[in-house]
């Protein structure tokens, strides 16, 4: 059995791989090894908080159907079921 990394958001050990992404079934966080490497380079230690406003929203096809920019984080892909119109 493959050993996957713990979730960087909630530290759950029940993660799995979906294509090139790792997925946490407990908190829904998705990440790639490349994302972890970039965060380590930048020294990013903060998480997005509920209610964070995003800008430059574009609807796209695929698993994550929203492309946007978040101040202090940069470009990000979101799932519409976790987004609320402000």
Coordinates of C-alpha atoms in Angstrom, one line a residue:
X1 CA 0.0 0.0 0.0
X2 CA 1.3 3.5 -0.9
X3 CA 2.0 5.9 1.9
X4 CA 0.6 9.4 1.2
X5 CA 1.6 12.6 3.0
X6 CA -0.7 13.8 5.8
X7 CA -3.0 16.7 4.9
X8 CA -1.1 20.0 5.3
X9 CA -4.3 21.8 6.4
X10 CA -5.8 19.4 9.1
X11 CA -3.0 16.8 9.4
X12 CA -5.3 13.9 8.6
X13 CA -3.6 10.7 7.7
X14 CA -6.5 9.5 5.5
X15 CA -5.3 11.2 2.3
X16 CA -5.4 9.7 -1.2
X17 CA -4.1 10.6 -4.6
X18 CA -6.4 11.7 -7.5
X19 CA -4.3 12.1 -10.6
X20 CA -1.6 14.6 -9.8
X21 CA -3.3 15.9 -6.7
X22 CA -3.5 14.6 -3.1
X23 CA -6.9 14.9 -1.5
X24 CA -8.0 14.9 2.1
X25 CA -11.5 13.4 2.6
X26 CA -11.9 14.9 6.0
X27 CA -11.5 18.6 5.2
X28 CA -11.7 18.6 1.4
X29 CA -8.3 20.2 0.9
X30 CA -6.4 19.3 -2.3
X31 CA -2.8 19.9 -3.0
X32 CA 0.1 18.8 -5.2
X33 CA 3.7 18.1 -4.3
X34 CA 4.6 21.2 -6.4
X35 CA 2.3 23.4 -4.3
X36 CA 4.0 22.2 -1.1
X37 CA 7.4 22.8 -2.6
X38 CA 6.4 26.4 -3.6
X39 CA 5.0 27.1 -0.2
X40 CA 8.2 25.9 1.5
X41 CA 10.2 28.1 -0.8
X42 CA 8.1 31.2 0.0
X43 CA 7.8 30.3 3.7
X44 CA 4.0 30.5 3.5
X45 CA 2.4 29.5 6.8
X46 CA -1.1 31.0 6.6
X47 CA -4.4 29.4 5.6
X48 CA -7.3 30.9 3.8
X49 CA -10.1 31.8 6.2
X50 CA -13.8 31.5 5.7
X51 CA -15.1 34.7 4.2
X52 CA -11.9 35.5 2.3
X53 CA -12.9 37.7 -0.7
X54 CA -11.5 36.8 -4.2
X55 CA -11.2 38.8 -7.3
X56 CA -10.7 38.2 -11.1
X57 CA -13.2 35.3 -11.0
X58 CA -13.5 33.2 -14.2
X59 CA -15.8 30.2 -14.6
X60 CA -13.9 27.3 -16.3
X61 CA -14.6 23.7 -17.2
X62 CA -13.2 20.8 -15.1
X63 CA -13.0 19.5 -11.6
X64 CA -12.3 23.0 -10.1
X65 CA -14.7 25.3 -12.0
X66 CA -13.6 28.7 -10.7
X67 CA -10.3 30.4 -11.4
X68 CA -9.6 33.5 -9.3
X69 CA -6.9 35.5 -7.5
X70 CA -6.7 35.9 -3.8
X71 CA -4.7 38.8 -2.3
X72 CA -1.6 37.5 -0.6
X73 CA -2.0 34.0 -2.1
X74 CA -2.1 34.5 -5.8
X75 CA -3.9 32.4 -8.4
X76 CA -6.1 29.7 -7.2
X77 CA -8.7 27.1 -8.5
X78 CA -11.9 26.6 -6.4
X79 CA -14.9 24.3 -6.4
X80 CA -18.1 26.2 -6.7
X81 CA -19.8 24.2 -4.0
X82 CA -17.5 25.8 -1.4
X83 CA -18.0 29.4 -2.6
X84 CA -20.7 31.8 -1.6
X85 CA -21.6 35.0 -3.4
X86 CA -21.0 38.1 -1.2

